[in-house]
Structures are given as structure tokens and as C-alpha cells.
Coordinates of C-alpha atoms and ligand atoms in Angstrom, one line a residue:
Chain A
M3 CA -6.9 123.5 32.4
K4 CA -7.4 122.1 29.0
E5 CA -9.9 119.3 28.6
Y6 CA -8.6 116.0 27.3
N7 CA -10.5 112.9 26.5
L8 CA -9.6 110.7 29.4
E9 CA -11.2 107.6 27.9
E10 CA -8.4 107.6 25.3
H11 CA -5.1 106.2 26.2
S12 CA -2.1 104.6 24.7
I13 CA -0.5 101.9 26.7
V14 CA 2.1 99.6 25.3
K15 CA 2.4 95.9 26.3
I16 CA 6.0 95.4 27.1
T17 CA 8.2 92.9 25.3
D18 CA 10.6 92.3 28.2
E19 CA 10.1 90.0 31.1
V20 CA 7.4 91.5 33.4
E21 CA 8.1 91.7 37.1
I22 CA 5.0 93.2 38.4
S23 CA 1.7 94.4 36.8
S24 CA -1.6 96.0 37.7
T25 CA -4.9 95.3 36.1
D26 CA -7.9 97.6 36.2
L27 CA -6.8 99.1 39.5
Q28 CA -9.2 101.5 41.1
V29 CA -8.4 103.6 44.2
Y30 CA -11.0 105.4 46.3
Y31 CA -10.3 107.8 49.1
G32 CA -13.7 107.5 50.8
N33 CA -15.9 108.5 47.9
D34 CA -13.3 110.1 45.9
H35 CA -12.2 108.1 42.9
A36 CA -8.4 108.7 42.7
I37 CA -7.2 106.2 40.2
F38 CA -9.2 104.9 37.3
D39 CA -8.6 101.5 35.5
A40 CA -4.8 101.5 35.9
S41 CA -3.3 98.7 33.9
L42 CA 0.4 98.7 33.7
E43 CA 3.2 96.2 33.2
F44 CA 6.7 96.9 34.7
P45 CA 9.8 95.3 33.2
K46 CA 12.1 93.3 35.4
N47 CA 15.5 94.9 36.2
Q48 CA 14.7 98.1 34.5
I49 CA 13.7 101.6 35.6
T50 CA 10.2 102.9 35.0
S51 CA 9.3 106.5 35.6
L52 CA 5.8 107.7 36.7
I53 CA 5.3 111.4 35.6
G54 CA 2.4 113.8 35.7
A55 CA 1.1 116.9 37.4
S56 CA 0.7 117.4 41.1
G57 CA -2.4 115.5 42.3
S58 CA -2.6 113.2 39.2
G59 CA -2.3 110.1 41.4
K60 CA 1.4 109.0 41.0
S61 CA 2.0 108.5 44.7
T62 CA -1.4 107.0 45.2
Y63 CA -0.7 104.4 42.5
L64 CA 2.8 103.7 43.6
R65 CA 1.7 103.1 47.2
C66 CA -0.7 100.4 45.9
L67 CA 2.2 98.3 44.6
N68 CA 3.4 97.4 48.1
R69 CA 0.1 97.8 50.0
M70 CA 1.0 101.0 51.7
N71 CA -2.5 102.3 51.0
E72 CA -3.8 100.0 53.6
K73 CA -6.2 101.7 56.0
I74 CA -5.8 104.9 54.0
A75 CA -7.7 104.1 50.7
R76 CA -9.8 101.3 49.2
V77 CA -7.9 99.6 46.3
D78 CA -9.8 97.3 43.9
G79 CA -8.3 95.3 41.0
K80 CA -5.4 93.0 40.6
I81 CA -1.7 93.4 41.1
M82 CA 0.2 90.4 39.9
Y83 CA 3.6 89.6 41.3
Q84 CA 5.4 86.3 41.0
G85 CA 2.1 84.6 39.9
T86 CA -0.1 85.9 42.8
D87 CA -2.5 88.7 43.1
I88 CA -0.8 90.6 46.0
N89 CA -3.8 92.9 46.3
A90 CA -6.0 90.1 47.4
S91 CA -7.3 90.2 50.9
G92 CA -5.6 87.1 52.3
V93 CA -2.2 88.2 51.3
N94 CA 0.5 88.8 54.0
V95 CA 1.2 92.5 53.6
Y96 CA 4.4 92.4 55.6
E97 CA 5.9 89.8 53.3
V98 CA 4.8 91.9 50.3
R99 CA 6.6 94.9 51.7
K100 CA 9.7 92.9 52.4
Q101 CA 9.9 92.0 48.7
I102 CA 8.8 95.5 47.4
G103 CA 10.6 98.1 49.3
M104 CA 9.8 101.8 49.3
V105 CA 11.8 105.0 49.6
F106 CA 9.9 108.3 50.3
Q107 CA 10.1 111.9 49.1
R108 CA 11.5 113.2 52.5
P109 CA 14.4 111.2 53.9
N110 CA 13.1 109.3 56.9
P111 CA 15.9 107.5 58.5
F112 CA 15.2 106.0 62.0
A113 CA 16.4 108.1 64.9
K114 CA 19.1 105.4 65.5
S115 CA 22.7 104.9 64.4
I116 CA 23.6 104.3 60.8
R117 CA 24.2 100.7 61.6
E118 CA 20.9 100.2 63.4
N119 CA 19.1 101.8 60.5
I120 CA 20.3 99.1 58.2
Q121 CA 20.2 96.2 60.6
F122 CA 17.1 96.9 62.6
A123 CA 14.6 95.5 60.1
L124 CA 16.9 92.6 59.4
K125 CA 17.0 91.6 63.1
S126 CA 13.3 92.0 63.2
N127 CA 13.1 89.3 60.6
G128 CA 15.2 86.9 62.6
I129 CA 18.6 87.5 61.2
H130 CA 21.0 87.6 64.2
D131 CA 24.2 86.2 62.7
K132 CA 26.8 88.8 63.3
H133 CA 28.6 88.1 60.1
V134 CA 25.5 88.3 58.0
L135 CA 24.4 91.6 59.6
E136 CA 27.8 93.2 59.1
E137 CA 28.0 91.9 55.5
R138 CA 24.6 93.3 54.8
L139 CA 25.5 96.6 56.3
E140 CA 28.5 96.9 54.1
S141 CA 27.0 95.6 50.9
S142 CA 23.9 97.7 51.1
L143 CA 25.8 100.9 52.0
K144 CA 28.0 100.1 49.0
E145 CA 25.1 99.6 46.7
A146 CA 23.7 102.9 47.8
A147 CA 27.1 104.6 47.2
L148 CA 27.2 105.7 50.9
W149 CA 29.8 103.3 52.2
D150 CA 32.9 105.4 51.6
E151 CA 31.3 108.5 53.3
V152 CA 30.2 106.7 56.5
K153 CA 32.4 103.6 57.0
D154 CA 34.3 105.2 59.8
E155 CA 31.3 106.5 61.7
L156 CA 28.7 103.6 61.5
D157 CA 27.6 104.2 65.1
K158 CA 26.9 107.9 64.5
S159 CA 23.2 108.9 64.5
A160 CA 21.6 108.9 61.1
L161 CA 20.1 112.2 61.9
E162 CA 23.4 113.8 61.7
L163 CA 23.9 112.9 58.0
S164 CA 23.1 115.4 55.3
G165 CA 19.8 115.1 53.5
G166 CA 21.3 113.5 50.5
Q167 CA 23.2 111.0 52.6
Q168 CA 20.0 110.3 54.6
Q169 CA 18.2 109.5 51.4
R170 CA 20.9 107.2 50.3
L171 CA 20.8 105.6 53.7
C172 CA 17.1 105.0 53.2
I173 CA 17.8 103.4 49.9
A174 CA 20.4 101.2 51.6
R175 CA 18.0 100.4 54.2
S176 CA 15.5 99.1 51.7
V177 CA 18.1 97.3 49.7
A178 CA 19.4 95.6 52.8
M179 CA 16.1 93.7 52.8
R180 CA 17.1 92.1 49.5
P181 CA 13.8 93.1 47.9
Q182 CA 12.9 92.3 44.3
I183 CA 11.4 95.7 43.6
L184 CA 12.2 99.2 44.8
L185 CA 9.5 101.9 44.8
L186 CA 10.7 105.4 45.0
D187 CA 8.4 108.4 45.4
E188 CA 10.4 111.6 44.2
P189 CA 13.4 110.5 46.2
A190 CA 15.6 113.4 45.0
S191 CA 13.1 116.2 45.1
A192 CA 14.3 117.5 48.4
L193 CA 17.9 117.3 47.4
D194 CA 20.5 119.5 45.8
P195 CA 21.8 118.7 42.2
I196 CA 25.0 116.9 43.4
S197 CA 23.0 114.6 45.8
T198 CA 20.5 114.1 43.0
S199 CA 23.0 112.9 40.6
K200 CA 24.5 110.7 43.2
I201 CA 21.1 109.0 43.7
E202 CA 20.6 108.7 40.0
D203 CA 24.0 107.0 39.6
T204 CA 22.9 104.7 42.5
L205 CA 19.7 103.8 40.8
D206 CA 21.4 103.1 37.6
E207 CA 23.8 100.7 39.4
L208 CA 20.9 99.1 41.3
K209 CA 18.8 98.3 38.3
S210 CA 21.0 95.3 37.4
H211 CA 19.6 93.7 40.5
Y212 CA 16.3 95.4 41.2
T213 CA 13.2 96.4 39.3
I214 CA 12.8 100.1 40.0
I215 CA 9.7 102.3 39.8
I216 CA 10.3 105.9 40.4
V217 CA 7.9 108.9 40.7
T218 CA 9.6 112.1 39.4
H219 CA 8.6 115.6 38.5
N220 CA 11.9 116.0 36.8
M221 CA 11.5 115.2 33.2
S222 CA 15.2 115.3 32.4
Q223 CA 15.7 112.9 35.3
A224 CA 13.1 110.5 33.8
T225 CA 14.9 110.7 30.4
R226 CA 18.3 110.2 31.9
I227 CA 17.5 107.1 34.1
S228 CA 14.4 105.3 33.0
N229 CA 13.6 102.7 30.4
Y230 CA 9.9 103.2 30.5
T231 CA 7.7 106.1 31.4
A232 CA 4.0 106.4 32.4
F233 CA 2.2 109.6 32.1
F234 CA -0.6 110.2 34.7
H235 CA -3.4 112.7 34.3
L236 CA -6.2 113.2 36.8
G237 CA -6.1 109.7 38.1
H238 CA -5.8 108.1 34.5
I239 CA -2.8 106.7 32.9
V240 CA -2.9 108.4 29.7
E241 CA 0.3 107.1 28.0
Y242 CA 2.9 104.4 28.7
D243 CA 5.7 103.5 26.5
K244 CA 9.5 103.4 26.2
T245 CA 10.9 106.6 27.7
K246 CA 12.3 107.8 24.4
N247 CA 9.0 107.4 22.7
I248 CA 7.2 109.3 25.4
F249 CA 9.6 112.2 25.2
M250 CA 10.4 112.3 21.5
N251 CA 7.2 111.1 20.0
P252 CA 4.3 111.0 22.3
S253 CA 1.1 109.8 20.9
M254 CA -1.4 111.5 23.2
P255 CA -2.1 115.2 23.1
A256 CA -2.1 115.4 26.9
T257 CA 1.4 113.8 27.0
S258 CA 2.9 116.1 24.5
D259 CA 1.4 119.1 26.1
Y260 CA 2.7 118.1 29.5
I261 CA 6.3 117.3 28.4
S262 CA 6.4 120.6 26.4
G263 CA 5.2 122.6 29.3
A264 CA 2.1 123.7 27.4
F265 CA -0.2 122.1 30.0
G266 CA -3.1 123.9 31.6
Chain B
M12 CA 0.4 153.9 63.9
N13 CA 3.0 152.2 61.7
P14 CA 3.6 148.5 62.0
K15 CA 7.0 148.9 63.7
R16 CA 5.5 150.9 66.5
I17 CA 2.7 148.4 67.0
N18 CA 5.3 145.7 67.1
N19 CA 7.3 147.5 69.7
I20 CA 4.3 148.1 72.0
A21 CA 3.2 144.5 71.7
T22 CA 6.6 143.2 72.5
A23 CA 6.8 145.6 75.5
V24 CA 3.4 144.5 76.8
I25 CA 4.3 140.8 76.3
Y26 CA 7.6 141.3 78.2
G27 CA 5.8 143.1 80.9
L28 CA 3.3 140.3 81.3
V29 CA 6.0 137.6 81.3
G30 CA 7.9 139.7 83.8
I31 CA 4.9 139.8 86.2
V32 CA 4.5 136.1 86.0
V33 CA 8.2 135.5 86.7
L34 CA 8.2 138.0 89.5
I35 CA 5.2 136.3 91.2
L36 CA 6.8 133.0 90.9
L37 CA 10.2 134.1 92.1
F38 CA 8.6 135.9 95.0
L39 CA 6.6 132.8 96.0
I40 CA 9.4 130.3 95.7
G41 CA 11.9 132.8 97.3
Y42 CA 9.6 133.5 100.1
I43 CA 9.1 129.8 100.9
L44 CA 12.7 128.9 100.7
F45 CA 13.9 131.9 102.6
N46 CA 11.5 131.1 105.4
G47 CA 12.1 127.4 105.4
V48 CA 15.6 126.5 104.3
P49 CA 17.4 127.8 107.5
D50 CA 15.3 125.4 109.5
I51 CA 16.1 122.3 107.4
S52 CA 18.6 120.0 109.0
W53 CA 19.6 116.5 108.7
K54 CA 17.9 115.9 112.0
F55 CA 14.7 117.5 110.8
L56 CA 14.7 115.1 107.8
T57 CA 15.4 112.0 109.8
T58 CA 13.4 112.3 113.0
P59 CA 9.7 111.4 113.4
A60 CA 7.1 114.1 114.0
Q61 CA 6.1 115.2 117.5
A62 CA 2.4 115.6 118.3
F63 CA 2.8 117.9 121.3
S64 CA 6.4 118.9 121.9
A65 CA 8.8 120.9 119.8
G66 CA 11.7 119.4 117.8
G67 CA 9.7 117.0 115.6
G68 CA 10.9 116.0 112.1
I69 CA 9.3 114.8 108.9
R70 CA 11.0 111.4 108.4
D71 CA 7.8 109.4 107.9
Q72 CA 5.9 112.0 106.0
L73 CA 8.8 112.4 103.5
F74 CA 9.1 108.7 103.1
N75 CA 5.3 108.3 102.8
S76 CA 5.2 110.9 100.0
L77 CA 7.9 109.1 98.1
Y78 CA 6.4 105.7 98.6
L79 CA 3.0 106.9 97.6
L80 CA 4.5 108.5 94.6
V81 CA 6.2 105.3 93.5
L82 CA 3.0 103.3 94.1
T83 CA 0.9 105.8 92.1
L84 CA 3.3 105.7 89.2
L85 CA 3.4 101.9 89.3
I86 CA -0.3 101.8 88.9
S87 CA -0.8 104.8 86.6
F88 CA 2.1 104.5 84.2
P89 CA 1.2 101.2 82.6
I90 CA -2.4 102.2 82.1
A91 CA -1.5 105.7 80.7
L92 CA 1.1 104.1 78.4
G93 CA -1.4 101.7 77.1
S94 CA -4.1 104.3 76.5
G95 CA -1.6 106.8 75.1
I96 CA -0.3 104.2 72.6
Y97 CA -3.9 103.3 71.7
L98 CA -5.0 106.9 71.2
A99 CA -1.9 108.0 69.3
E100 CA -1.6 105.0 67.0
Y101 CA -4.6 102.8 66.9
A102 CA -7.7 104.8 67.7
P103 CA -9.9 105.4 64.6
D104 CA -11.3 108.8 64.2
N105 CA -14.9 108.3 65.3
W106 CA -17.4 109.2 68.0
F107 CA -16.0 106.6 70.4
T108 CA -12.5 108.0 70.4
N109 CA -13.9 111.5 70.8
L110 CA -15.9 110.2 73.7
I111 CA -12.7 108.8 75.3
R112 CA -10.8 112.1 74.7
T113 CA -13.7 114.1 76.2
T114 CA -13.8 111.9 79.2
I115 CA -10.1 112.2 79.8
E116 CA -10.5 116.0 79.5
V117 CA -13.3 116.0 82.0
L118 CA -11.3 113.8 84.3
S119 CA -8.3 116.0 84.1
S120 CA -10.3 119.1 85.2
L121 CA -11.9 117.4 88.2
P122 CA -11.0 119.2 91.4
S123 CA -8.7 117.1 93.5
V124 CA -10.9 117.5 96.5
V125 CA -13.7 115.7 94.5
V126 CA -11.3 113.0 93.7
G127 CA -10.4 112.7 97.3
L128 CA -14.0 112.4 98.4
F129 CA -14.8 109.9 95.7
G130 CA -11.8 107.9 96.9
Y131 CA -13.1 108.1 100.5
L132 CA -16.6 106.9 99.6
F133 CA -15.6 104.3 97.0
L134 CA -12.2 103.0 98.1
V135 CA -12.1 103.6 101.8
I136 CA -15.7 102.8 102.7
Q137 CA -17.1 100.7 99.9
L138 CA -14.1 98.5 99.0
H139 CA -13.0 98.5 102.7
L140 CA -9.4 99.5 101.8
S141 CA -9.5 101.9 104.9
F142 CA -7.2 104.9 105.1
S143 CA -4.2 103.5 103.4
I144 CA -1.4 104.1 101.0
L145 CA -3.2 101.9 98.5
S146 CA -6.4 104.0 98.7
G147 CA -4.2 107.1 98.3
A148 CA -2.3 105.7 95.4
I149 CA -5.6 104.7 93.5
A150 CA -7.1 108.1 94.2
L151 CA -4.0 109.8 92.9
T152 CA -4.1 107.5 89.9
F153 CA -7.5 109.0 89.0
F154 CA -5.9 112.4 89.4
N155 CA -2.8 111.6 87.5
L156 CA -4.1 109.4 84.6
P157 CA -5.7 112.0 82.4
L158 CA -2.6 114.2 82.3
L159 CA -0.2 111.4 82.0
T160 CA -2.2 109.8 79.2
R161 CA -2.4 113.1 77.4
S162 CA 1.3 113.7 77.7
I163 CA 2.1 110.2 76.4
E164 CA -0.3 110.7 73.5
E165 CA 1.2 114.0 72.6
S166 CA 4.8 112.7 72.8
L167 CA 3.9 109.9 70.4
N168 CA 2.0 112.1 68.1
S169 CA 4.9 114.4 67.9
V170 CA 7.0 111.7 66.3
S171 CA 6.8 112.2 62.6
D172 CA 4.5 109.9 60.6
L173 CA 7.4 109.4 58.2
Q174 CA 9.0 107.1 60.9
K175 CA 5.9 105.0 60.9
Q176 CA 5.9 104.8 57.1
A177 CA 9.5 103.8 57.2
G178 CA 8.8 101.0 59.5
M179 CA 5.8 99.8 57.5
S180 CA 7.7 99.9 54.2
L181 CA 10.2 97.5 55.5
G182 CA 7.5 94.9 56.4
L183 CA 7.7 95.5 60.1
S184 CA 4.5 94.9 62.1
D185 CA 2.6 97.9 63.5
W186 CA 3.4 96.7 67.0
R187 CA 7.1 96.5 66.4
T188 CA 7.2 99.9 64.6
I189 CA 5.4 101.5 67.5
T190 CA 7.4 100.0 70.3
R191 CA 10.8 99.9 68.7
I192 CA 10.8 103.0 66.5
I193 CA 8.2 105.4 67.6
L194 CA 8.3 104.9 71.3
P195 CA 12.0 105.4 71.7
V196 CA 11.8 108.7 69.8
G197 CA 8.9 109.7 72.1
L198 CA 10.4 108.4 75.2
P199 CA 12.2 111.6 76.3
G200 CA 8.9 113.5 76.1
I201 CA 7.1 110.7 77.9
L202 CA 9.7 110.7 80.6
T203 CA 9.4 114.5 81.0
G204 CA 5.6 114.0 81.3
V205 CA 6.1 111.3 84.0
I206 CA 8.4 113.4 86.0
L207 CA 6.3 116.5 85.8
S208 CA 3.2 114.6 86.9
A209 CA 5.3 113.2 89.7
G210 CA 5.8 116.7 91.0
R211 CA 2.1 117.3 90.9
V212 CA 1.4 114.0 92.7
F213 CA 4.2 114.8 95.3
G214 CA 2.6 118.1 96.2
E215 CA -1.0 116.9 96.2
A216 CA -2.9 117.1 99.6
A217 CA -6.6 117.4 99.0
A218 CA -7.0 114.1 97.3
L219 CA -5.1 112.3 100.1
I220 CA -6.6 113.7 103.3
Y221 CA -9.5 111.2 103.1
T222 CA -7.7 108.4 101.3
A223 CA -4.2 107.9 102.6
G224 CA -5.3 109.4 105.9
Q225 CA -3.8 112.0 108.2
S226 CA -1.8 109.9 110.6
A227 CA 1.7 108.6 110.3
P228 CA 2.0 105.6 112.5
I229 CA 5.4 104.8 113.7
V230 CA 6.8 102.1 111.3
N231 CA 9.8 99.9 111.3
Y232 CA 12.2 100.7 108.5
A233 CA 14.0 97.4 109.0
N234 CA 10.9 95.3 108.3
W235 CA 10.8 94.4 104.6
N236 CA 7.7 92.1 104.8
I237 CA 5.1 94.1 103.0
F238 CA 2.3 92.1 104.7
D239 CA 3.4 93.1 108.2
P240 CA 1.4 96.0 109.5
S241 CA 4.4 97.5 111.2
S242 CA 6.5 97.3 107.9
F243 CA 7.4 100.6 106.2
L244 CA 6.4 99.0 102.9
N245 CA 2.9 97.8 104.0
P246 CA 0.6 99.5 101.5
M247 CA -2.4 99.0 103.8
R248 CA -1.3 101.3 106.5
P249 CA -2.4 104.9 106.7
A250 CA 0.2 107.4 105.7
E251 CA 0.2 111.1 106.1
T252 CA 2.3 112.7 103.4
L253 CA 4.4 115.8 103.5
A254 CA 1.8 117.9 101.8
V255 CA -0.9 116.7 104.0
H256 CA 1.4 117.2 107.0
I257 CA 1.9 120.9 106.0
W258 CA -1.9 121.4 105.9
K259 CA -2.4 119.7 109.2
V260 CA 0.4 121.4 111.1
N261 CA -1.1 124.7 109.8
T262 CA -4.7 124.0 110.8
E263 CA -4.7 121.9 114.0
S264 CA -1.3 121.3 115.3
V265 CA -0.6 122.1 119.0
T266 CA 3.2 121.7 118.8
P267 CA 4.9 125.0 119.9
D268 CA 7.1 125.0 116.7
A269 CA 4.3 124.5 114.3
H270 CA 5.2 127.5 112.3
L271 CA 8.8 126.4 111.9
I272 CA 7.8 122.9 110.9
S273 CA 5.4 124.1 108.3
S274 CA 7.9 126.5 106.8
A275 CA 10.6 123.9 106.7
S276 CA 8.3 121.2 105.3
S277 CA 7.1 123.5 102.5
A278 CA 10.7 124.3 101.6
V279 CA 11.5 120.6 101.4
L280 CA 8.3 120.0 99.3
I281 CA 9.3 122.9 96.9
I282 CA 13.0 121.7 96.7
V283 CA 11.9 118.1 95.9
I284 CA 9.5 119.3 93.2
L285 CA 12.2 121.6 91.8
I286 CA 14.5 118.6 91.6
F287 CA 11.8 116.7 89.7
N288 CA 11.3 119.4 87.2
L289 CA 15.0 120.1 86.6
S290 CA 15.8 116.4 86.3
A291 CA 12.8 116.1 83.8
R292 CA 14.8 118.3 81.4
F293 CA 18.1 116.9 82.0
I294 CA 17.1 113.2 81.9
G295 CA 14.9 114.0 78.9
N296 CA 17.7 115.4 76.9
W297 CA 20.1 112.7 78.0
L298 CA 17.7 110.0 77.0
Y299 CA 17.1 111.6 73.6
K300 CA 20.8 111.6 72.9
K301 CA 21.1 108.0 74.0
M302 CA 18.1 106.8 72.1
T303 CA 18.9 108.5 68.9
A304 CA 22.6 108.1 69.1
T305 CA 23.2 111.8 68.6
R306 CA 26.0 113.5 70.4
Ligands
ATP21 N1 -4.6 110.5 52.2 C1 -5.4 111.0 51.3 N2 -6.7 111.1 51.6 C2 -7.6 111.7 50.7 N3 -7.3 112.0 49.5 C3 -5.9 111.9 49.1 C4 -4.9 111.3 50.0 N4 -3.8 111.2 49.4 C5 -4.0 111.8 48.2 N5 -5.3 112.1 48.0 C6 -5.9 112.7 46.7 O1 -5.6 111.8 45.7 C7 -5.2 112.5 44.4 C8 -3.9 112.0 43.9 O2 -2.9 112.4 44.9 P1 -1.4 111.9 44.9 O3 -0.8 112.3 46.2 O4 -1.4 110.4 44.5 O5 -0.9 112.8 43.7 P2 0.6 112.8 43.1 O6 0.4 112.6 41.7 O7 1.5 112.0 43.9 O8 0.9 114.4 43.4 P3 2.3 115.0 43.7 O9 3.1 115.2 42.5 O10 1.9 116.4 44.3 O11 3.0 114.2 44.8 C9 -5.3 114.0 44.8 O12 -6.5 114.5 44.4 C10 -5.2 114.0 46.3 O13 -5.9 115.1 46.9
MG22 MG1 3.2 112.4 45.2

């Protein structure tokens, strides 16, 4: 692999309203330093892509943002969200995760009915009003563009849905919690092109209400859907800018090599 | 030799070995059923045993076996469930956890005679529990706990980590994720483990001879007061089980129809265990469908 100077980076300060930001974030798996000095600002109600080679730390970084690295890795540094450092030790991680939802690479619906998939976490949070539950069920399935396909069989097992439908169900399940931020880790990588484009359309719709941060290996996907893009390399954020700048006019050699496929 | 030939030979050998196992099993079960089933009658199942004359039944032994099984599961299941959940979901990967696992392994390979003698010395003598259903149930708990804990742990571990992550990412507590998301998915496996262990417990004799005792006093099946010594539910009374009965009839019985009784009892024992095993599959599948809402 080509050597790049990892001390050099080009990270823009965004001009839009910031929803969440990390400052000097370090992540350690035991003694392995996996993320170095990650400082990024994410714009509210826009889509940000995280790109980079396998093992560059995209998932690791993403998981910090809603404290999913708890018990797996040590995370030092600040993550500011709504005026508080949610990486601080006293913070209620369950509350953080309710506000910052996450969708994973492999669809992971609960082994329950479609209805229960959406409503289980709501009930766990004390919402028992039938009307509210049904309204959330319908609205979140609509937001995830799944409603028309499943509205007649809501009591069917989620496991009987196709992979693409399951993934949209997982998005709906997160959305039903009415979070502020959605984190998605390669949500479409296990799906066919049609399901993928449905998910992309869904995300495009969702961004008017949610701040979306998505890890993707698919560069054209990043170009199509995201406003900002961060390029990760060996645990360092090498470049962060508006998506069109990253892809049309990258300022770091590592970035331009990566997007032109001349990497390594 | 070419790979295809090697493959054919290996397949033939494997089929042969499987065939031998199946034949031995079929022969054993067939032999027991063939010799015993003709002598099973409603009367045999519902009359008490006779010490000296022919025509005795197995009413009390059959009931004792079932009652002991229920008590054993009542004691061992909650403990095994708790340990299984701890080991599968909470236990850190360190020397202490390894120690627990090793202990469980050792315990599970303990011969049941040893468990029985330990039960005799500790429960019957030391704790003055005398020969009783309770002593038997506790001894069987020692015998049952390791395998049950293991099967529960394995059932929970077989549930994908993705399910746990899903629960976490929605802000659910670990406990709720485990009990409401992971446990239901693992439940069919757990239930299968419980029923299979029930079969083992039901057929166990060695651990019971010196704990639950070898006598089946006449009890009153209409007396529901568990503290009354004559009540069929009293856990402090001695209770010869079916498996112990078979052993005893074969070794020291003086009834003229001892052979008939032991054959028929063995057949009953095998049939009950077969029922356990078949229902384990059946109920497991049914429960899985119910839990996951699949059809
Ligand atoms: N649970 C873990 N324990 C130890 N090391 C880990 C763990 N998860 C990730 N790592 C290490 O951290 C580094 C970054 O991994 P990460 O999964 O964040 O990469 P990624 O950019 O998401 O890769 P991919 O595109 O393949 O998903 C890798 O070197 C990886 O080996
Ligand atoms: Mg990843």
C-alpha cells in the first residue's frame, strides 16, 4: 500500500447548522489505536457519507456516535450533541440511543411480527396508547417506503420479508422512535440494486426530518445521496468536505487515489 | 485413488457406522417394547405394587417418578436459567468464567452413583432430610443442572448478536433485550433442552437409590395437604421411582411375576421417555413458530 502522510488532513468547518460533532476522538480496542483525533461536524437534516477502505475505521467511528462501542472499545474525546458531551461517563446511554438511532449492514429485524418490530421499543418506553402505537406503525412504515407492501399483513413475521424489505423495516423501526439522527452502516451492501435504490430514495425523503450519517463502500451512492463526505484512511479522517468537492476536486492525494481506484 | 472413489468409500463407511448405531438402538428399544408392551394394562398402571404375590402394578412408582421430575425441574430450571443467561450474556471472558465453565463440565461428567452417594451423606444424613422425594430432587438437581445450564447457554448463544445490537440501538436496557428479544428466540431450544433432560431424570436410578429411597409407602391420592405424611404430595416421604423399581425387582424381588413386572415397567419407562423426546421436537417447533410469528 502506498504511504501517505497521515498527519496532513483537510477538514472543512461546515457553514450549515451543526447537529452533532466529535472533537479529538480516539478509539482503542485494547491496545490497538483504531481512530486517531477524529474531529468532524455533521450538518443538521443533511446526509453525510463516510467512505474509506475496509478496516479504515468507519464503523468504529460511527458506533461512537450513539455509544454502541460501550464494553467493546475505549472511546476518548468529546461528542457534542444538543449542548452536551454525550461521550461523558455520566450520560444516560439509553437516552442517547433513543435520539440517535442505528441501522446495521445486515438486516436484523426482531423475530417478531412486523407490527411488534415497530411497536416493541415504543412500548418499552412506556407508550401504550393504542392510537399512538398504530399511528407510529403506519407513519414510520410510510417514511421507510414499506407501508404499501406490508399494510395487509402486519402480523406476519418480519423474518418472512425479503432482505430489502427487512432493511426498510429496520429503518422504520429506528424512525418510529422519532430520533434526531440516523446512523446507517452500509445499509444497502447486502441488497440488490432495486432494493438499494429504494433505500436511497427513502433516505432522501428522510433527510428533511433527520440528520443522516451513512457508511458506504459505494462511491456513486455517496455522490447520489450525500451532501458531505468524509474519507477515512487507517483510522485517520483524511478529508472532509462537500461531497462534490471530495469527488470532483479532492485536495488530499490519498482521497484522489481512493476515489479514482488507484489505491494501494 | 481418485477423489471420487475416496468419497464413495468414506460415504459407505459413514453409512455403515450410522447403520450399526441405528440397528443397535432399534434392537434395544424393539426388544424392550416387544417383551414389555403385551403386559402393560390399565390395571398394571393403576394398582400398587405387591411385595410377595403376583399381580402387582406400578401406580405409585409411576406417580413418584413424575412427581420427582416436576420437583427436580422446579428446583433446577430457575437456577439453570439464571446461570445460562449469565454465562451467555453477561459473563466477562476471564479466568473466573472459565473456572465456572470447567466446574460445570466436571459436574456434568460426574457418575450418577457418586451424585447419589453424595446426596445420601449430605442430604439424607447431614441435613436430616431422610430418604425423601426432596432429597431425591436435590440430588437430581446436581445431576441435571450442568447439562441444563449448558443447553440454555447454547440456545442463547445461538441467537444472533445482531438481535442484541438491534435492541441496544433502540435504547433498550440489556435486561429487556435479553428477556424480551433474545430469550423468546432461544426458547424453543431451551424447551427442547428441558424436555430432553427430563427424559434423563425420569430414567435415572443410581442417584435415587440412596436419596429418594427404595420404598413406596401407600399414600392417599385424595389428600392434598402436602404436610400430611400420608399425602401423595408430601415431599418428605420416601419414594421409589419406576427406574429404581425396575432395578429392585430385578435384583431382590420375591414376587413370582418379577420378570413380567420388570419387562412391563421398562417398556413404560421407554415409552414415557420416547414421548418426552418426540414432544421436545414438536413443542420446540410449535413454540418457535408462535414466538416468531412465522407460519
Ligand atoms: N470488536 C473489535 N475488536 C478489535 N478490533 C476491532 C473490532 N472491530 C474493529 N476492529 C478493528 O478496528 C479497525 C477498524 O475497523 P472498522 O470495522 O471500524 O472498519 P471499517 O472501516 O468499518 O471496515 P469495513 O469497511 O470492512 O466495514 C480494524 O483494524 C479492525 O480490525
Ligand atoms: Mg464497517
